[in-house]
Amino acid sequence: MKKLFFLLIVICQLCLASCEEVDFNRMPTETQTGKGTFGCYVDGNLFVGPVYGFKVVNTAKYDTINKKLEIVIRGKINNKKFGDISLLTDNIEINKILPLSVGIYSLKDSISQECLNYMVKNGGNIIFTRFDTEKNIVSGRFNLTGICMDYHYNPVEGNVVQITDGRFDLKLVK
């Protein structure tokens, strides 16, 4: 029993040592290794993810049949508030500016906010710097302008968000 307990402690330490802690106070460097990083600026405020513990939220899923890629990340803004960013595209070409099919930004403590969701409005784009289905890596950059949407997904005029300097380096899930 003591040997089993010791073995479990060693395995836990190895797992924790292999996890790289996310620094929510600075933009992640741009890489193409599947490092699991995501960052952007939301109206000039730093958004960094993923926030671990939300396995369902933090994904880069590639639908091989329909050739669509969906990225959903939960992150922190200014190392405080939680938010989600979702990107969907059905065009994947390396080093080419492509339109986003869908781009959504949601602030999770939106009870106190004027807006629940911001959706892409004329100007969301994504550039893939790496898309490797053999090593399951997707990397790139993105920008979008989102307009506020109410509970029924009707636009709320005059309330927009600018998401700039977006970058990601994630593992693909098929």
PDB file of C-alpha atoms in Angstrom:
ATOM      1  CA  MET A   1       0.000   0.000   0.000  1.00  0.00           C
ATOM      2  CA  LYS A   2       2.857   2.398   0.832  1.00  0.00           C
ATOM      3  CA  LYS A   3       4.488   1.638  -2.525  1.00  0.00           C
ATOM      4  CA  LEU A   4       1.259   2.410  -4.355  1.00  0.00           C
ATOM      5  CA  PHE A   5       0.847   5.679  -2.455  1.00  0.00           C
ATOM      6  CA  PHE A   6       4.468   6.657  -3.217  1.00  0.00           C
ATOM      7  CA  LEU A   7       3.976   5.788  -6.890  1.00  0.00           C
ATOM      8  CA  LEU A   8       0.852   7.977  -7.066  1.00  0.00           C
ATOM      9  CA  ILE A   9       2.741  10.914  -5.521  1.00  0.00           C
ATOM     10  CA  VAL A  10       5.569  10.546  -8.055  1.00  0.00           C
ATOM     11  CA  ILE A  11       3.101  10.383 -10.972  1.00  0.00           C
ATOM     12  CA  CYS A  12       1.262  13.491  -9.724  1.00  0.00           C
ATOM     13  CA  GLN A  13       4.528  15.418  -9.387  1.00  0.00           C
ATOM     14  CA  LEU A  14       5.576  14.453 -12.905  1.00  0.00           C
ATOM     15  CA  CYS A  15       2.215  15.526 -14.294  1.00  0.00           C
ATOM     16  CA  LEU A  16       2.341  18.861 -12.501  1.00  0.00           C
ATOM     17  CA  ALA A  17       5.930  19.472 -13.590  1.00  0.00           C
ATOM     18  CA  SER A  18       4.986  18.870 -17.232  1.00  0.00           C
ATOM     19  CA  CYS A  19       2.153  21.439 -17.141  1.00  0.00           C
ATOM     20  CA  GLU A  20       3.170  24.919 -18.135  1.00  0.00           C
ATOM     21  CA  GLU A  21       1.416  27.538 -16.049  1.00  0.00           C
ATOM     22  CA  VAL A  22      -0.427  30.229 -17.978  1.00  0.00           C
ATOM     23  CA  ASP A  23       0.804  33.767 -17.316  1.00  0.00           C
ATOM     24  CA  PHE A  24      -2.363  35.853 -17.440  1.00  0.00           C
ATOM     25  CA  ASN A  25      -0.368  39.085 -17.177  1.00  0.00           C
ATOM     26  CA  ARG A  26       1.343  38.933 -20.573  1.00  0.00           C
ATOM     27  CA  MET A  27       0.563  38.027 -24.144  1.00  0.00           C
ATOM     28  CA  PRO A  28       1.852  34.547 -25.043  1.00  0.00           C
ATOM     29  CA  THR A  29       4.641  34.389 -27.584  1.00  0.00           C
ATOM     30  CA  GLU A  30       3.702  33.357 -31.088  1.00  0.00           C
ATOM     31  CA  THR A  31       4.647  29.690 -31.561  1.00  0.00           C
ATOM     32  CA  GLN A  32       3.705  26.814 -33.884  1.00  0.00           C
ATOM     33  CA  THR A  33       4.297  23.739 -31.719  1.00  0.00           C
ATOM     34  CA  GLY A  34       0.863  22.997 -30.242  1.00  0.00           C
ATOM     35  CA  LYS A  35       1.911  24.656 -26.994  1.00  0.00           C
ATOM     36  CA  GLY A  36      -1.688  25.310 -25.893  1.00  0.00           C
ATOM     37  CA  THR A  37      -1.541  29.116 -25.867  1.00  0.00           C
ATOM     38  CA  PHE A  38      -4.137  31.725 -26.770  1.00  0.00           C
ATOM     39  CA  GLY A  39      -4.111  35.500 -26.383  1.00  0.00           C
ATOM     40  CA  CYS A  40      -5.568  38.725 -27.766  1.00  0.00           C
ATOM     41  CA  TYR A  41      -6.659  42.219 -26.763  1.00  0.00           C
ATOM     42  CA  VAL A  42     -10.342  42.958 -26.127  1.00  0.00           C
ATOM     43  CA  ASP A  43     -10.776  46.718 -26.461  1.00  0.00           C
ATOM     44  CA  GLY A  44      -7.123  47.038 -25.445  1.00  0.00           C
ATOM     45  CA  ASN A  45      -7.470  44.729 -22.408  1.00  0.00           C
ATOM     46  CA  LEU A  46      -5.345  41.584 -22.324  1.00  0.00           C
ATOM     47  CA  PHE A  47      -7.265  38.303 -22.759  1.00  0.00           C
ATOM     48  CA  VAL A  48      -5.183  35.168 -22.106  1.00  0.00           C
ATOM     49  CA  GLY A  49      -6.234  31.536 -22.003  1.00  0.00           C
ATOM     50  CA  PRO A  50      -6.846  28.810 -21.640  1.00  0.00           C
ATOM     51  CA  VAL A  51      -8.082  28.682 -18.057  1.00  0.00           C
ATOM     52  CA  TYR A  52      -7.611  25.051 -17.069  1.00  0.00           C
ATOM     53  CA  GLY A  53     -10.310  23.068 -15.346  1.00  0.00           C
ATOM     54  CA  PHE A  54     -12.722  23.761 -18.202  1.00  0.00           C
ATOM     55  CA  LYS A  55     -11.863  20.866 -20.516  1.00  0.00           C
ATOM     56  CA  VAL A  56     -15.133  21.132 -22.428  1.00  0.00           C
ATOM     57  CA  VAL A  57     -14.532  24.804 -23.192  1.00  0.00           C
ATOM     58  CA  ASN A  58     -10.863  24.762 -24.225  1.00  0.00           C
ATOM     59  CA  THR A  59     -10.784  23.036 -27.593  1.00  0.00           C
ATOM     60  CA  ALA A  60      -9.684  23.312 -31.184  1.00  0.00           C
ATOM     61  CA  LYS A  61     -11.944  20.835 -33.006  1.00  0.00           C
ATOM     62  CA  TYR A  62     -11.495  19.955 -36.644  1.00  0.00           C
ATOM     63  CA  ASP A  63     -14.375  18.322 -38.498  1.00  0.00           C
ATOM     64  CA  THR A  64     -12.595  16.305 -41.198  1.00  0.00           C
ATOM     65  CA  ILE A  65     -15.825  15.578 -43.101  1.00  0.00           C
ATOM     66  CA  ASN A  66     -17.071  19.168 -43.398  1.00  0.00           C
ATOM     67  CA  LYS A  67     -13.577  20.718 -43.242  1.00  0.00           C
ATOM     68  CA  LYS A  68     -14.563  23.133 -40.447  1.00  0.00           C
ATOM     69  CA  LEU A  69     -12.428  24.283 -37.558  1.00  0.00           C
ATOM     70  CA  GLU A  70     -13.915  25.518 -34.285  1.00  0.00           C
ATOM     71  CA  ILE A  71     -11.789  27.068 -31.541  1.00  0.00           C
ATOM     72  CA  VAL A  72     -13.396  27.722 -28.143  1.00  0.00           C
ATOM     73  CA  ILE A  73     -11.257  29.107 -25.327  1.00  0.00           C
ATOM     74  CA  ARG A  74     -12.073  30.274 -21.796  1.00  0.00           C
ATOM     75  CA  GLY A  75      -9.618  32.910 -20.652  1.00  0.00           C
ATOM     76  CA  LYS A  76      -9.132  35.809 -18.283  1.00  0.00           C
ATOM     77  CA  ILE A  77      -9.250  39.508 -19.049  1.00  0.00           C
ATOM     78  CA  ASN A  78      -6.628  41.538 -17.197  1.00  0.00           C
ATOM     79  CA  ASN A  79      -6.113  38.418 -15.032  1.00  0.00           C
ATOM     80  CA  LYS A  80      -9.536  38.949 -13.412  1.00  0.00           C
ATOM     81  CA  LYS A  81     -12.783  38.315 -15.284  1.00  0.00           C
ATOM     82  CA  PHE A  82     -13.551  35.119 -17.168  1.00  0.00           C
ATOM     83  CA  GLY A  83     -14.620  35.206 -20.782  1.00  0.00           C
ATOM     84  CA  ASP A  84     -14.966  32.895 -23.773  1.00  0.00           C
ATOM     85  CA  ILE A  85     -13.881  33.408 -27.348  1.00  0.00           C
ATOM     86  CA  SER A  86     -15.218  31.164 -30.117  1.00  0.00           C
ATOM     87  CA  LEU A  87     -13.932  31.169 -33.682  1.00  0.00           C
ATOM     88  CA  LEU A  88     -15.338  29.106 -36.553  1.00  0.00           C
ATOM     89  CA  THR A  89     -14.069  28.889 -40.103  1.00  0.00           C
ATOM     90  CA  ASP A  90     -14.618  26.561 -43.005  1.00  0.00           C
ATOM     91  CA  ASN A  91     -11.674  27.851 -45.012  1.00  0.00           C
ATOM     92  CA  ILE A  92      -8.231  26.622 -44.061  1.00  0.00           C
ATOM     93  CA  GLU A  93      -5.256  27.807 -46.075  1.00  0.00           C
ATOM     94  CA  ILE A  94      -1.818  28.607 -44.710  1.00  0.00           C
ATOM     95  CA  ASN A  95      -0.607  32.246 -44.644  1.00  0.00           C
ATOM     96  CA  LYS A  96      -3.729  33.654 -46.286  1.00  0.00           C
ATOM     97  CA  ILE A  97      -6.179  36.142 -44.740  1.00  0.00           C
ATOM     98  CA  LEU A  98      -9.494  34.282 -44.474  1.00  0.00           C
ATOM     99  CA  PRO A  99     -12.896  35.429 -43.225  1.00  0.00           C
ATOM    100  CA  LEU A 100     -14.278  34.044 -39.985  1.00  0.00           C
ATOM    101  CA  SER A 101     -17.602  32.237 -40.420  1.00  0.00           C
ATOM    102  CA  VAL A 102     -18.404  32.962 -36.759  1.00  0.00           C
ATOM    103  CA  GLY A 103     -16.624  34.889 -34.049  1.00  0.00           C
ATOM    104  CA  ILE A 104     -18.145  35.265 -30.581  1.00  0.00           C
ATOM    105  CA  TYR A 105     -16.868  36.921 -27.425  1.00  0.00           C
ATOM    106  CA  SER A 106     -18.783  36.358 -24.170  1.00  0.00           C
ATOM    107  CA  LEU A 107     -17.992  37.766 -20.754  1.00  0.00           C
ATOM    108  CA  LYS A 108     -18.905  35.232 -18.067  1.00  0.00           C
ATOM    109  CA  ASP A 109     -19.832  37.690 -15.308  1.00  0.00           C
ATOM    110  CA  SER A 110     -22.162  39.443 -17.719  1.00  0.00           C
ATOM    111  CA  ILE A 111     -24.902  39.902 -15.110  1.00  0.00           C
ATOM    112  CA  SER A 112     -23.244  43.224 -14.341  1.00  0.00           C
ATOM    113  CA  GLN A 113     -22.471  43.927 -18.003  1.00  0.00           C
ATOM    114  CA  GLU A 114     -24.557  45.630 -20.656  1.00  0.00           C
ATOM    115  CA  CYS A 115     -23.946  42.832 -23.146  1.00  0.00           C
ATOM    116  CA  LEU A 116     -23.926  39.025 -22.974  1.00  0.00           C
ATOM    117  CA  ASN A 117     -22.392  38.162 -26.342  1.00  0.00           C
ATOM    118  CA  TYR A 118     -20.574  40.004 -29.071  1.00  0.00           C
ATOM    119  CA  MET A 119     -20.695  38.456 -32.535  1.00  0.00           C
ATOM    120  CA  VAL A 120     -18.499  39.183 -35.526  1.00  0.00           C
ATOM    121  CA  LYS A 121     -19.662  42.051 -37.690  1.00  0.00           C
ATOM    122  CA  ASN A 122     -18.015  42.823 -41.020  1.00  0.00           C
ATOM    123  CA  GLY A 123     -14.392  42.322 -40.331  1.00  0.00           C
ATOM    124  CA  GLY A 124     -13.460  39.096 -38.646  1.00  0.00           C
ATOM    125  CA  ASN A 125     -10.460  37.346 -40.139  1.00  0.00           C
ATOM    126  CA  ILE A 126      -8.066  34.525 -39.366  1.00  0.00           C
ATOM    127  CA  ILE A 127      -4.621  33.624 -40.720  1.00  0.00           C
ATOM    128  CA  PHE A 128      -3.323  30.098 -40.211  1.00  0.00           C
ATOM    129  CA  THR A 129       0.436  29.895 -39.794  1.00  0.00           C
ATOM    130  CA  ARG A 130       0.340  26.126 -39.222  1.00  0.00           C
ATOM    131  CA  PHE A 131      -2.331  23.507 -39.777  1.00  0.00           C
ATOM    132  CA  ASP A 132      -0.936  20.012 -39.302  1.00  0.00           C
ATOM    133  CA  THR A 133      -3.480  17.186 -39.098  1.00  0.00           C
ATOM    134  CA  GLU A 134      -0.757  14.559 -38.634  1.00  0.00           C
ATOM    135  CA  LYS A 135       0.752  16.196 -35.531  1.00  0.00           C
ATOM    136  CA  ASN A 136      -2.614  17.751 -34.587  1.00  0.00           C
ATOM    137  CA  ILE A 137      -1.392  21.346 -34.368  1.00  0.00           C
ATOM    138  CA  VAL A 138      -3.157  24.535 -35.394  1.00  0.00           C
ATOM    139  CA  SER A 139      -1.550  27.961 -35.041  1.00  0.00           C
ATOM    140  CA  GLY A 140      -2.412  31.387 -36.298  1.00  0.00           C
ATOM    141  CA  ARG A 141      -3.633  34.944 -35.776  1.00  0.00           C
ATOM    142  CA  PHE A 142      -7.057  36.586 -35.769  1.00  0.00           C
ATOM    143  CA  ASN A 143      -8.919  39.890 -35.390  1.00  0.00           C
ATOM    144  CA  LEU A 144     -12.582  40.743 -35.245  1.00  0.00           C
ATOM    145  CA  THR A 145     -15.089  43.475 -34.589  1.00  0.00           C
ATOM    146  CA  GLY A 146     -18.076  42.224 -32.622  1.00  0.00           C
ATOM    147  CA  ILE A 147     -21.467  43.804 -32.150  1.00  0.00           C
ATOM    148  CA  CYS A 148     -23.500  43.285 -28.989  1.00  0.00           C
ATOM    149  CA  MET A 149     -26.349  40.774 -29.274  1.00  0.00           C
ATOM    150  CA  ASP A 150     -29.297  40.554 -26.883  1.00  0.00           C
ATOM    151  CA  TYR A 151     -30.874  37.347 -25.479  1.00  0.00           C
ATOM    152  CA  HIS A 152     -32.635  36.723 -28.795  1.00  0.00           C
ATOM    153  CA  TYR A 153     -29.481  37.405 -30.843  1.00  0.00           C
ATOM    154  CA  ASN A 154     -30.746  40.720 -32.138  1.00  0.00           C
ATOM    155  CA  PRO A 155     -28.052  43.385 -32.572  1.00  0.00           C
ATOM    156  CA  VAL A 156     -27.805  46.151 -29.988  1.00  0.00           C
ATOM    157  CA  GLU A 157     -26.607  49.125 -32.005  1.00  0.00           C
ATOM    158  CA  GLY A 158     -23.757  51.258 -30.743  1.00  0.00           C
ATOM    159  CA  ASN A 159     -22.189  48.599 -28.534  1.00  0.00           C
ATOM    160  CA  VAL A 160     -19.158  47.037 -30.249  1.00  0.00           C
ATOM    161  CA  VAL A 161     -15.962  45.333 -29.155  1.00  0.00           C
ATOM    162  CA  GLN A 162     -12.602  45.254 -30.972  1.00  0.00           C
ATOM    163  CA  ILE A 163     -10.571  42.059 -30.630  1.00  0.00           C
ATOM    164  CA  THR A 164      -7.057  42.603 -31.961  1.00  0.00           C
ATOM    165  CA  ASP A 165      -3.637  40.960 -32.134  1.00  0.00           C
ATOM    166  CA  GLY A 166      -5.147  37.514 -31.540  1.00  0.00           C
ATOM    167  CA  ARG A 167      -2.835  34.515 -31.614  1.00  0.00           C
ATOM    168  CA  PHE A 168      -3.187  30.831 -30.855  1.00  0.00           C
ATOM    169  CA  ASP A 169      -1.100  27.663 -30.857  1.00  0.00           C
ATOM    170  CA  LEU A 170      -3.303  24.690 -29.981  1.00  0.00           C
ATOM    171  CA  LYS A 171      -3.626  20.936 -30.260  1.00  0.00           C
ATOM    172  CA  LEU A 172      -6.335  19.753 -32.638  1.00  0.00           C
ATOM    173  CA  VAL A 173      -9.100  17.429 -31.501  1.00  0.00           C
ATOM    174  CA  LYS A 174     -10.766  15.425 -34.246  1.00  0.00           C
TER     175      LYS A 174
END
